[in-house]
Amino acid sequence: MEIKINTPKEMPKDFKVIEQRADFIKARAEYSNGLILITEQTAGETTLHSNFNWIKQADGSFTPNYDSPNNNFQDQN
């Protein structure tokens, strides 16, 4: 399955790999507007954690809802 997420039109101001093994990568990206994305990737799937909840757009993509913080988010910096 492919999902499009609408991130800011810039490169993250901070990006770091938190953990990397042959079968797994966990990384953190932070944008200048405060959006934080943590990705966990294996060969078969990618999981995305964000400090904001998401709005599903008419085209099927997802945009961060900057008015709705994700209270379950745990930062990994």
PDB file of C-alpha atoms in Angstrom:
ATOM      1  CA  MET A   1       0.000   0.000   0.000  1.00  0.00           C
ATOM      2  CA  GLU A   2       1.213   3.486  -0.778  1.00  0.00           C
ATOM      3  CA  ILE A   3       0.155   6.522   1.246  1.00  0.00           C
ATOM      4  CA  LYS A   4       1.081  10.137   0.542  1.00  0.00           C
ATOM      5  CA  ILE A   5       1.785  12.421   3.487  1.00  0.00           C
ATOM      6  CA  ASN A   6       1.905  16.178   3.021  1.00  0.00           C
ATOM      7  CA  THR A   7       4.951  17.440   4.879  1.00  0.00           C
ATOM      8  CA  PRO A   8       6.268  21.018   4.744  1.00  0.00           C
ATOM      9  CA  LYS A   9       7.828  22.006   1.405  1.00  0.00           C
ATOM     10  CA  GLU A  10      11.326  21.965   2.871  1.00  0.00           C
ATOM     11  CA  MET A  11      13.943  19.546   4.061  1.00  0.00           C
ATOM     12  CA  PRO A  12      13.805  18.727   7.787  1.00  0.00           C
ATOM     13  CA  LYS A  13      15.880  21.107   9.915  1.00  0.00           C
ATOM     14  CA  ASP A  14      17.067  18.097  11.904  1.00  0.00           C
ATOM     15  CA  PHE A  15      17.326  14.468  10.794  1.00  0.00           C
ATOM     16  CA  LYS A  16      18.975  11.587  12.598  1.00  0.00           C
ATOM     17  CA  VAL A  17      19.019   7.826  12.474  1.00  0.00           C
ATOM     18  CA  ILE A  18      18.097   6.572  15.939  1.00  0.00           C
ATOM     19  CA  GLU A  19      18.687   2.864  15.331  1.00  0.00           C
ATOM     20  CA  GLN A  20      19.906   0.865  12.350  1.00  0.00           C
ATOM     21  CA  ARG A  21      20.298  -2.862  11.816  1.00  0.00           C
ATOM     22  CA  ALA A  22      20.400  -4.966   8.674  1.00  0.00           C
ATOM     23  CA  ASP A  23      16.616  -5.474   8.887  1.00  0.00           C
ATOM     24  CA  PHE A  24      15.422  -2.263  10.592  1.00  0.00           C
ATOM     25  CA  ILE A  25      15.885   1.512  10.492  1.00  0.00           C
ATOM     26  CA  LYS A  26      14.388   4.008  12.935  1.00  0.00           C
ATOM     27  CA  ALA A  27      14.817   7.708  12.134  1.00  0.00           C
ATOM     28  CA  ARG A  28      13.598  11.088  13.413  1.00  0.00           C
ATOM     29  CA  ALA A  29      12.914  14.169  11.273  1.00  0.00           C
ATOM     30  CA  GLU A  30      11.981  17.585  12.660  1.00  0.00           C
ATOM     31  CA  TYR A  31      10.715  20.462  10.517  1.00  0.00           C
ATOM     32  CA  SER A  32      11.010  24.190  11.225  1.00  0.00           C
ATOM     33  CA  ASN A  33       7.267  24.447  11.958  1.00  0.00           C
ATOM     34  CA  GLY A  34       7.551  21.901  14.807  1.00  0.00           C
ATOM     35  CA  LEU A  35       6.351  18.785  12.968  1.00  0.00           C
ATOM     36  CA  ILE A  36       8.230  15.698  14.180  1.00  0.00           C
ATOM     37  CA  LEU A  37       8.091  12.408  12.273  1.00  0.00           C
ATOM     38  CA  ILE A  38       9.557   9.159  13.546  1.00  0.00           C
ATOM     39  CA  THR A  39       9.734   6.349  11.006  1.00  0.00           C
ATOM     40  CA  GLU A  40      10.361   2.686  11.676  1.00  0.00           C
ATOM     41  CA  GLN A  41      11.182   0.727   8.518  1.00  0.00           C
ATOM     42  CA  THR A  42      11.571  -2.961   7.782  1.00  0.00           C
ATOM     43  CA  ALA A  43      11.677  -4.698   4.404  1.00  0.00           C
ATOM     44  CA  GLY A  44       7.907  -5.163   4.502  1.00  0.00           C
ATOM     45  CA  GLU A  45       6.486  -2.057   6.146  1.00  0.00           C
ATOM     46  CA  THR A  46       6.999   1.486   7.373  1.00  0.00           C
ATOM     47  CA  THR A  47       5.380   2.832  10.532  1.00  0.00           C
ATOM     48  CA  LEU A  48       5.059   6.583  11.010  1.00  0.00           C
ATOM     49  CA  HIS A  49       4.680   8.325  14.375  1.00  0.00           C
ATOM     50  CA  SER A  50       3.957  12.058  14.534  1.00  0.00           C
ATOM     51  CA  ASN A  51       3.511  14.715  17.197  1.00  0.00           C
ATOM     52  CA  PHE A  52       0.299  15.834  15.410  1.00  0.00           C
ATOM     53  CA  ASN A  53      -2.812  13.939  14.367  1.00  0.00           C
ATOM     54  CA  TRP A  54      -3.661  13.668  10.657  1.00  0.00           C
ATOM     55  CA  ILE A  55      -6.412  14.928   8.371  1.00  0.00           C
ATOM     56  CA  LYS A  56      -7.340  12.722   5.414  1.00  0.00           C
ATOM     57  CA  GLN A  57      -7.639  14.871   2.281  1.00  0.00           C
ATOM     58  CA  ALA A  58     -10.088  14.366  -0.611  1.00  0.00           C
ATOM     59  CA  ASP A  59      -7.251  12.940  -2.760  1.00  0.00           C
ATOM     60  CA  GLY A  60      -6.491  10.286  -0.118  1.00  0.00           C
ATOM     61  CA  SER A  61      -3.318  11.955   1.165  1.00  0.00           C
ATOM     62  CA  PHE A  62      -2.776  12.921   4.796  1.00  0.00           C
ATOM     63  CA  THR A  63      -1.887  16.365   6.178  1.00  0.00           C
ATOM     64  CA  PRO A  64      -0.761  17.079   9.751  1.00  0.00           C
ATOM     65  CA  ASN A  65      -3.459  18.786  11.816  1.00  0.00           C
ATOM     66  CA  TYR A  66      -1.395  21.461  13.559  1.00  0.00           C
ATOM     67  CA  ASP A  67      -4.400  22.288  15.763  1.00  0.00           C
ATOM     68  CA  SER A  68      -4.522  18.721  17.120  1.00  0.00           C
ATOM     69  CA  PRO A  69      -1.393  17.513  18.972  1.00  0.00           C
ATOM     70  CA  ASN A  70      -0.982  13.757  19.266  1.00  0.00           C
ATOM     71  CA  ASN A  71      -1.027  13.221  23.031  1.00  0.00           C
ATOM     72  CA  ASN A  72       0.233   9.627  22.618  1.00  0.00           C
ATOM     73  CA  PHE A  73       3.415  10.720  20.809  1.00  0.00           C
ATOM     74  CA  GLN A  74       6.700   9.861  22.495  1.00  0.00           C
ATOM     75  CA  ASP A  75       9.665  11.797  21.116  1.00  0.00           C
ATOM     76  CA  GLN A  76      12.911   9.898  20.452  1.00  0.00           C
ATOM     77  CA  ASN A  77      15.488  12.697  20.434  1.00  0.00           C
TER      78      ASN A  77
END
